[in-house]
PDB file of C-alpha atoms and ligand atoms in Angstrom:
ATOM      1  CA  UNK A 187     106.579 142.225  18.556  1.00 95.00           C
ATOM      2  CA  UNK A 188     105.665 145.704  19.756  1.00 98.00           C
ATOM      3  CA  UNK A 189     106.531 148.658  17.539  1.00 98.00           C
ATOM      4  CA  UNK A 190     106.078 152.346  18.202  1.00 98.00           C
ATOM      5  CA  UNK A 191     107.089 154.767  15.497  1.00 98.00           C
ATOM      6  CA  UNK A 192     107.288 158.515  16.096  1.00 98.00           C
ATOM      7  CA  UNK A 193     104.474 158.329  18.632  1.00 98.00           C
ATOM      8  CA  UNK A 194     103.301 161.563  20.191  1.00 97.00           C
ATOM      9  CA  UNK A 195     100.526 161.666  22.773  1.00 97.00           C
ATOM     10  CA  UNK A 196      99.385 164.995  24.170  1.00 96.00           C
ATOM     11  CA  UNK A 197      97.005 165.779  26.994  1.00 95.00           C
ATOM     12  CA  UNK A 198      96.057 169.379  26.365  1.00 90.00           C
ATOM     13  CA  UNK A 199      99.383 171.087  25.629  1.00 88.00           C
ATOM     14  CA  UNK A 200     101.686 168.704  27.485  1.00 90.00           C
ATOM     15  CA  UNK A 201     103.346 165.924  25.545  1.00 95.00           C
ATOM     16  CA  UNK A 202     103.214 162.744  27.617  1.00 97.00           C
ATOM     17  CA  UNK A 203     104.920 160.909  24.782  1.00 98.00           C
ATOM     18  CA  UNK A 204     107.161 163.019  22.595  1.00 97.00           C
ATOM     19  CA  UNK A 205     108.051 161.411  19.255  1.00 97.00           C
ATOM     20  CA  UNK A 206     108.831 158.006  20.763  1.00 98.00           C
ATOM     21  CA  UNK A 207     110.182 155.260  18.506  1.00 98.00           C
ATOM     22  CA  UNK A 208     110.962 151.942  20.144  1.00 98.00           C
ATOM     23  CA  UNK A 209     110.660 148.241  19.341  1.00 98.00           C
ATOM     24  CA  UNK A 210     110.296 145.309  21.724  1.00 98.00           C
ATOM     25  CA  UNK A 211     111.063 141.873  20.308  1.00 96.00           C
ATOM     26  CA  UNK A 212     110.457 138.324  21.512  1.00 94.00           C
ATOM     27  CA  UNK A 213     112.847 137.549  24.341  1.00 94.00           C
ATOM     28  CA  UNK A 214     113.141 141.188  25.432  1.00 96.00           C
ATOM     29  CA  UNK A 215     112.712 141.508  29.179  1.00 95.00           C
ATOM     30  CA  UNK A 216     112.702 145.204  29.759  1.00 97.00           C
ATOM     31  CA  UNK A 217     112.851 147.309  32.892  1.00 97.00           C
ATOM     32  CA  UNK A 218     111.195 150.642  32.088  1.00 98.00           C
ATOM     33  CA  UNK A 219     112.340 153.331  34.469  1.00 97.00           C
ATOM     34  CA  UNK A 220     112.176 157.060  34.982  1.00 97.00           C
ATOM     35  CA  UNK A 221     110.716 159.686  37.327  1.00 97.00           C
ATOM     36  CA  UNK A 222     107.003 160.145  38.053  1.00 96.00           C
ATOM     37  CA  UNK A 223     105.326 161.771  35.101  1.00 95.00           C
ATOM     38  CA  UNK A 224     107.947 160.540  32.614  1.00 97.00           C
ATOM     39  CA  UNK A 225     105.297 158.905  30.407  1.00 97.00           C
ATOM     40  CA  UNK A 226     105.766 155.243  31.385  1.00 97.00           C
ATOM     41  CA  UNK A 227     102.114 154.495  32.101  1.00 96.00           C
ATOM     42  CA  UNK A 228     101.063 156.458  29.020  1.00 97.00           C
ATOM     43  CA  UNK A 229     103.400 154.291  26.922  1.00 97.00           C
ATOM     44  CA  UNK A 230     101.778 151.153  28.304  1.00 97.00           C
ATOM     45  CA  UNK A 231      98.269 152.495  27.767  1.00 96.00           C
ATOM     46  CA  UNK A 232      99.071 153.361  24.173  1.00 97.00           C
ATOM     47  CA  UNK A 233     100.280 149.783  23.623  1.00 97.00           C
ATOM     48  CA  UNK A 234      97.038 148.475  25.166  1.00 96.00           C
ATOM     49  CA  UNK A 235      94.884 150.768  23.031  1.00 96.00           C
ATOM     50  CA  UNK A 236      93.489 152.801  25.956  1.00 95.00           C
ATOM     51  CA  UNK A 237      94.472 156.053  24.295  1.00 95.00           C
ATOM     52  CA  UNK A 238      94.263 157.473  20.805  1.00 95.00           C
ATOM     53  CA  UNK A 239      97.613 158.927  19.830  1.00 96.00           C
ATOM     54  CA  UNK A 240      98.154 162.333  18.233  1.00 94.00           C
ATOM     55  CA  UNK A 241     100.631 161.131  15.644  1.00 96.00           C
ATOM     56  CA  UNK A 242     102.800 158.142  14.814  1.00 97.00           C
ATOM     57  CA  UNK A 243     102.062 154.445  14.604  1.00 98.00           C
ATOM     58  CA  UNK A 244     101.708 151.586  17.086  1.00 98.00           C
ATOM     59  CA  UNK A 245     101.585 147.896  16.176  1.00 98.00           C
ATOM     60  CA  UNK A 246     101.397 144.865  18.430  1.00 97.00           C
ATOM     61  CA  UNK A 247     102.113 141.679  16.465  1.00 96.00           C
ATOM     62  CA  UNK A 248     100.999 143.666  13.435  1.00 96.00           C
ATOM     63  CA  UNK A 249      97.678 144.718  14.975  1.00 97.00           C
ATOM     64  CA  UNK A 250      96.512 148.253  15.619  1.00 97.00           C
ATOM     65  CA  UNK A 251      95.710 148.542  19.356  1.00 97.00           C
ATOM     66  CA  UNK A 252      92.797 150.917  18.706  1.00 96.00           C
ATOM     67  CA  UNK A 253      91.175 149.257  15.701  1.00 96.00           C
ATOM     68  CA  UNK A 254      92.024 145.676  16.643  1.00 96.00           C
ATOM     69  CA  UNK A 255      91.902 145.937  20.410  1.00 94.00           C
ATOM     70  CA  UNK A 256      90.513 142.443  21.004  1.00 91.00           C
ATOM     71  CA  UNK A 257      93.378 140.776  19.123  1.00 92.00           C
ATOM     72  CA  UNK A 258      95.931 142.935  20.922  1.00 94.00           C
ATOM     73  CA  UNK A 259      94.606 142.512  24.456  1.00 90.00           C
ATOM     74  CA  UNK A 260      94.027 138.771  24.054  1.00 87.00           C
ATOM     75  CA  UNK A 261      97.754 138.214  23.873  1.00 90.00           C
ATOM     76  CA  UNK A 262      98.772 140.497  26.739  1.00 93.00           C
ATOM     77  CA  UNK A 263      98.894 139.754  30.449  1.00 91.00           C
ATOM     78  CA  UNK A 264      98.683 143.125  32.157  1.00 92.00           C
ATOM     79  CA  UNK A 265      98.960 144.317  35.736  1.00 91.00           C
ATOM     80  CA  UNK A 266      97.946 147.961  36.112  1.00 90.00           C
ATOM     81  CA  UNK A 267      99.542 150.437  38.499  1.00 87.00           C
ATOM     82  CA  UNK A 268      96.254 150.678  40.418  1.00 86.00           C
ATOM     83  CA  UNK A 269      93.832 147.733  40.659  1.00 88.00           C
ATOM     84  CA  UNK A 270      90.677 148.381  38.605  1.00 89.00           C
ATOM     85  CA  UNK A 271      87.299 148.587  40.409  1.00 90.00           C
ATOM     86  CA  UNK A 272      86.101 145.113  39.434  1.00 92.00           C
ATOM     87  CA  UNK A 273      82.631 144.415  40.818  1.00 92.00           C
ATOM     88  CA  UNK A 274      82.770 140.619  40.474  1.00 96.00           C
ATOM     89  CA  UNK A 275      83.396 138.192  43.311  1.00 97.00           C
ATOM     90  CA  UNK A 276      86.802 136.522  43.244  1.00 97.00           C
ATOM     91  CA  UNK A 277      85.127 133.305  42.125  1.00 97.00           C
ATOM     92  CA  UNK A 278      83.343 135.032  39.237  1.00 97.00           C
ATOM     93  CA  UNK A 279      86.523 136.863  38.223  1.00 96.00           C
ATOM     94  CA  UNK A 280      88.537 133.641  38.130  1.00 96.00           C
ATOM     95  CA  UNK A 281      85.789 131.856  36.159  1.00 96.00           C
ATOM     96  CA  UNK A 282      85.597 134.751  33.716  1.00 93.00           C
ATOM     97  CA  UNK A 283      89.362 134.880  33.105  1.00 92.00           C
ATOM     98  CA  UNK A 284      89.579 131.139  32.747  1.00 93.00           C
ATOM     99  CA  UNK A 285      86.802 131.124  30.141  1.00 91.00           C
ATOM    100  CA  UNK A 286      87.961 134.152  28.183  1.00 86.00           C
ATOM    101  CA  UNK A 287      91.661 133.319  28.060  1.00 84.00           C
ATOM    102  CA  UNK A 288      91.681 129.538  28.185  1.00 83.00           C
ATOM    103  CA  UNK A 289      93.784 129.059  31.315  1.00 90.00           C
ATOM    104  CA  UNK A 290      92.576 126.716  34.035  1.00 94.00           C
ATOM    105  CA  UNK A 291      91.037 128.009  37.252  1.00 96.00           C
ATOM    106  CA  UNK A 292      93.432 125.685  39.020  1.00 95.00           C
ATOM    107  CA  UNK A 293      96.495 127.430  37.594  1.00 94.00           C
ATOM    108  CA  UNK A 294      95.214 130.783  38.869  1.00 95.00           C
ATOM    109  CA  UNK A 295      94.499 129.327  42.308  1.00 95.00           C
ATOM    110  CA  UNK A 296      97.902 127.582  42.411  1.00 94.00           C
ATOM    111  CA  UNK A 297      99.688 130.790  41.470  1.00 92.00           C
ATOM    112  CA  UNK A 298      97.715 132.726  44.097  1.00 94.00           C
ATOM    113  CA  UNK A 299      98.855 130.114  46.581  1.00 93.00           C
ATOM    114  CA  UNK A 300     102.474 130.634  45.506  1.00 91.00           C
ATOM    115  CA  UNK A 301     101.940 134.366  46.059  1.00 91.00           C
ATOM    116  CA  UNK A 302     100.867 133.626  49.642  1.00 90.00           C
ATOM    117  CA  UNK A 303      97.222 134.444  48.956  1.00 93.00           C
ATOM    118  CA  UNK A 304      94.725 131.863  50.209  1.00 93.00           C
ATOM    119  CA  UNK A 305      92.143 132.694  47.565  1.00 94.00           C
ATOM    120  CA  UNK A 306      89.899 129.744  48.499  1.00 93.00           C
ATOM    121  CA  UNK A 307      88.953 131.700  51.619  1.00 93.00           C
ATOM    122  CA  UNK A 308      88.043 134.787  49.582  1.00 94.00           C
ATOM    123  CA  UNK A 309      86.076 133.196  46.757  1.00 96.00           C
ATOM    124  CA  UNK A 310      82.711 134.723  47.598  1.00 96.00           C
ATOM    125  CA  UNK A 311      84.119 138.095  48.547  1.00 96.00           C
ATOM    126  CA  UNK A 312      83.901 140.919  46.046  1.00 96.00           C
ATOM    127  CA  UNK A 313      87.282 141.652  44.406  1.00 96.00           C
ATOM    128  CA  UNK A 314      86.626 145.269  45.318  1.00 94.00           C
ATOM    129  CA  UNK A 315      86.744 144.418  49.037  1.00 94.00           C
ATOM    130  CA  UNK A 316      90.142 142.732  49.078  1.00 94.00           C
ATOM    131  CA  UNK A 317      93.040 144.736  50.495  1.00 91.00           C
ATOM    132  CA  UNK A 318      95.260 146.549  47.973  1.00 89.00           C
ATOM    133  CA  UNK A 319      98.005 143.943  48.303  1.00 90.00           C
ATOM    134  CA  UNK A 320      95.567 141.035  47.999  1.00 93.00           C
ATOM    135  CA  UNK A 321      94.087 142.526  44.820  1.00 93.00           C
ATOM    136  CA  UNK A 322      97.564 142.885  43.386  1.00 91.00           C
ATOM    137  CA  UNK A 323      98.430 139.282  44.277  1.00 92.00           C
ATOM    138  CA  UNK A 324      95.312 137.984  42.545  1.00 94.00           C
ATOM    139  CA  UNK A 325      95.912 140.134  39.450  1.00 93.00           C
ATOM    140  CA  UNK A 326      99.488 138.844  39.305  1.00 91.00           C
ATOM    141  CA  UNK A 327      98.275 135.243  39.562  1.00 92.00           C
ATOM    142  CA  UNK A 328      95.864 135.885  36.707  1.00 92.00           C
ATOM    143  CA  UNK A 329      98.410 137.659  34.507  1.00 91.00           C
ATOM    144  CA  UNK A 330     101.002 134.905  34.785  1.00 89.00           C
ATOM    145  CA  UNK A 331      98.398 132.142  34.312  1.00 90.00           C
ATOM    146  CA  UNK A 332      97.121 133.561  31.018  1.00 86.00           C
ATOM    147  CA  UNK A 333      99.123 132.114  28.163  1.00 81.00           C
ATOM    148  CA  UNK A 334     100.061 135.490  26.761  1.00 88.00           C
ATOM    149  CA  UNK A 335     103.168 136.177  24.711  1.00 92.00           C
ATOM    150  CA  UNK A 336     103.421 139.665  26.174  1.00 95.00           C
ATOM    151  CA  UNK A 337     103.475 140.546  29.865  1.00 94.00           C
ATOM    152  CA  UNK A 338     103.216 144.149  30.973  1.00 96.00           C
ATOM    153  CA  UNK A 339     103.552 145.076  34.634  1.00 95.00           C
ATOM    154  CA  UNK A 340     103.127 148.690  35.750  1.00 95.00           C
ATOM    155  CA  UNK A 341     104.809 149.026  39.161  1.00 92.00           C
ATOM    156  CA  UNK A 342     103.214 145.757  40.279  1.00 89.00           C
ATOM    157  CA  UNK A 343     105.006 145.462  43.601  1.00 87.00           C
ATOM    158  CA  UNK A 344     104.152 148.891  45.020  1.00 82.00           C
ATOM    159  CA  UNK A 345     101.416 147.457  47.269  1.00 83.00           C
ATOM    160  CA  UNK A 346     103.086 144.192  48.176  1.00 87.00           C
ATOM    161  CA  UNK A 347     104.583 143.117  51.475  1.00 87.00           C
ATOM    162  CA  UNK A 348     108.239 141.962  51.252  1.00 89.00           C
ATOM    163  CA  UNK A 349     107.237 138.308  51.166  1.00 88.00           C
ATOM    164  CA  UNK A 350     104.711 138.941  48.391  1.00 87.00           C
ATOM    165  CA  UNK A 351     107.413 140.698  46.415  1.00 89.00           C
ATOM    166  CA  UNK A 352     109.771 137.793  46.814  1.00 89.00           C
ATOM    167  CA  UNK A 353     107.117 135.265  45.706  1.00 88.00           C
ATOM    168  CA  UNK A 354     106.288 137.428  42.713  1.00 89.00           C
ATOM    169  CA  UNK A 355     109.873 137.509  41.484  1.00 90.00           C
ATOM    170  CA  UNK A 356     110.027 133.742  41.959  1.00 87.00           C
ATOM    171  CA  UNK A 357     106.893 133.290  39.818  1.00 85.00           C
ATOM    172  CA  UNK A 358     108.515 135.366  37.087  1.00 86.00           C
ATOM    173  CA  UNK A 359     111.618 133.180  36.947  1.00 82.00           C
ATOM    174  CA  UNK A 360     109.648 130.420  35.243  1.00 73.00           C
ATOM    175  CA  UNK A 361     108.306 132.703  32.515  1.00 75.00           C
ATOM    176  CA  UNK A 362     109.422 131.389  29.146  1.00 70.00           C
ATOM    177  CA  UNK A 363     112.340 132.963  27.331  1.00 76.00           C
ATOM    178  CA  UNK A 364     110.382 133.715  24.164  1.00 83.00           C
ATOM    179  CA  UNK A 365     107.968 136.201  25.731  1.00 90.00           C
ATOM    180  CA  UNK A 366     108.145 139.970  25.876  1.00 95.00           C
ATOM    181  CA  UNK A 367     108.232 141.314  29.427  1.00 95.00           C
ATOM    182  CA  UNK A 368     107.813 145.041  30.079  1.00 97.00           C
ATOM    183  CA  UNK A 369     108.275 145.818  33.746  1.00 95.00           C
ATOM    184  CA  UNK A 370     107.885 149.384  34.977  1.00 96.00           C
ATOM    185  CA  UNK A 371     109.763 149.812  38.222  1.00 95.00           C
ATOM    186  CA  UNK A 372     111.700 152.199  40.409  1.00 93.00           C
ATOM    187  CA  UNK A 373     113.739 149.347  41.875  1.00 91.00           C
ATOM    188  CA  UNK A 374     116.135 147.961  39.294  1.00 93.00           C
ATOM    189  CA  UNK A 375     118.102 146.094  41.973  1.00 92.00           C
ATOM    190  CA  UNK A 376     115.065 143.872  42.639  1.00 90.00           C
ATOM    191  CA  UNK A 377     114.523 142.793  39.049  1.00 91.00           C
ATOM    192  CA  UNK A 378     118.002 143.032  37.566  1.00 92.00           C
ATOM    193  CA  UNK A 379     118.244 139.225  37.387  1.00 90.00           C
ATOM    194  CA  UNK A 380     114.966 139.045  35.420  1.00 91.00           C
ATOM    195  CA  UNK A 381     115.662 141.612  32.695  1.00 94.00           C
ATOM    196  CA  UNK A 382     118.050 141.932  29.763  1.00 95.00           C
ATOM    197  CA  UNK A 383     117.307 145.498  28.723  1.00 97.00           C
ATOM    198  CA  UNK A 384     116.790 148.781  30.575  1.00 98.00           C
ATOM    199  CA  UNK A 385     114.906 151.730  29.099  1.00 98.00           C
ATOM    200  CA  UNK A 386     114.895 155.120  30.823  1.00 98.00           C
ATOM    201  CA  UNK A 387     112.216 157.664  30.070  1.00 98.00           C
ATOM    202  CA  UNK A 388     111.960 161.331  31.008  1.00 98.00           C
ATOM    203  CA  UNK A 389     109.665 164.120  29.837  1.00 97.00           C
ATOM    204  CA  UNK A 390     107.901 161.818  27.386  1.00 97.00           C
ATOM    205  CA  UNK A 391     111.081 160.670  25.653  1.00 98.00           C
ATOM    206  CA  UNK A 392     113.214 157.571  25.737  1.00 98.00           C
ATOM    207  CA  UNK A 393     116.498 158.927  27.065  1.00 98.00           C
ATOM    208  CA  UNK A 394     118.446 155.690  27.187  1.00 97.00           C
ATOM    209  CA  UNK A 395     117.962 152.126  26.000  1.00 98.00           C
ATOM    210  CA  UNK A 396     120.619 149.583  26.970  1.00 97.00           C
ATOM    211  CA  UNK A 397     120.994 145.837  26.665  1.00 96.00           C
ATOM    212  CA  UNK A 398     122.352 144.199  29.809  1.00 90.00           C
TER     213      UNK A 398
HETATM  214  N1  ADP B 213      94.507 160.742  31.483  1.00 77.95           N
HETATM  215  C1  ADP B 213      95.331 161.793  31.576  1.00 77.95           C
HETATM  216  N2  ADP B 213      94.867 163.076  31.465  1.00 77.95           N
HETATM  217  C2  ADP B 213      95.717 164.129  31.526  1.00 77.95           C
HETATM  218  N3  ADP B 213      97.043 164.022  31.694  1.00 77.95           N
HETATM  219  C3  ADP B 213      97.554 162.792  31.806  1.00 77.95           C
HETATM  220  C4  ADP B 213      96.739 161.611  31.756  1.00 77.95           C
HETATM  221  N4  ADP B 213      97.537 160.516  31.881  1.00 77.95           N
HETATM  222  C5  ADP B 213      98.787 160.993  32.024  1.00 77.95           C
HETATM  223  N5  ADP B 213      98.812 162.343  31.981  1.00 77.95           N
HETATM  224  C6  ADP B 213     100.012 163.200  32.079  1.00 77.95           C
HETATM  225  O1  ADP B 213     101.040 162.628  31.303  1.00 77.95           O
HETATM  226  C7  ADP B 213     102.301 162.717  31.942  1.00 77.95           C
HETATM  227  C8  ADP B 213     102.892 161.328  32.042  1.00 77.95           C
HETATM  228  O2  ADP B 213     102.113 160.544  32.955  1.00 77.95           O
HETATM  229  P1  ADP B 213     102.353 158.994  33.175  1.00 77.95           P
HETATM  230  O3  ADP B 213     102.472 158.351  31.860  1.00 77.95           O
HETATM  231  O4  ADP B 213     101.300 158.505  34.101  1.00 77.95           O
HETATM  232  O5  ADP B 213     103.771 159.005  33.908  1.00 77.95           O
HETATM  233  P2  ADP B 213     104.555 157.864  34.707  1.00 77.95           P
HETATM  234  O6  ADP B 213     103.784 156.597  34.600  1.00 77.95           O
HETATM  235  O7  ADP B 213     105.904 157.821  34.063  1.00 77.95           O
HETATM  236  O8  ADP B 213     104.660 158.342  36.121  1.00 77.95           O
HETATM  237  C9  ADP B 213     102.036 163.397  33.278  1.00 77.95           C
HETATM  238  O9  ADP B 213     102.362 164.753  33.133  1.00 77.95           O
HETATM  239  C10 ADP B 213     100.558 163.207  33.498  1.00 77.95           C
HETATM  240  O10 ADP B 213     100.026 164.265  34.231  1.00 77.95           O
HETATM  241 MG1   MG B 214     102.883 155.373  36.009  1.00 77.95          MG
END
């Protein structure tokens, strides 16, 4: 369960999150929407413990994302809005993820295959040197292979070709019902069949929160 209570996060004077209180429970599959600058990525980063908050409280399965970051991140599969500058080769990255999160290398490779990414051909290449879409496909394969109870995707399809997008949504259909899925998107029509709740944000606030 993810709980935010009266969370305010400021950068200088601007409030990126303005007194936000929201709870995500097991089985919630949430589309998080709203204009650029609404605070969506900040919300996700606060849940992941990237940012200290000004006031309020955040708990992920009872853990504090700042003080107990390892416990929090262990249980989250995350795809960032922009791929991080990972210096490892694809092979090293897959080995690392498999060791640290206990999923098999094969499941990552199989999921990459389902995403239309022939990762076997790229194994010795640096992750950094893959195209934007290829990076995203590999990160998606990793995130869905990890046995996390929480999946957080921050505009994951922005870099994907139409076929990649389609394969991604197909991968998500097999995700178990008891997980929490937070999916930031501008395209509700594409993921409407995958979600059961839609949250709109604007100016750092949750402006609507509806069950579908
Ligand atoms: N690291 C940062 N430093 C300064 N301002 C930031 C930072 N991250 C986000 N912001 C500001 O917070 C607001 C919300 O940003 P963000 O959460 O990225 O919006 P969204 O993901 O909804 O487009 C914006 O005004 C942005 O400029
Ligand atoms: Mg964002």
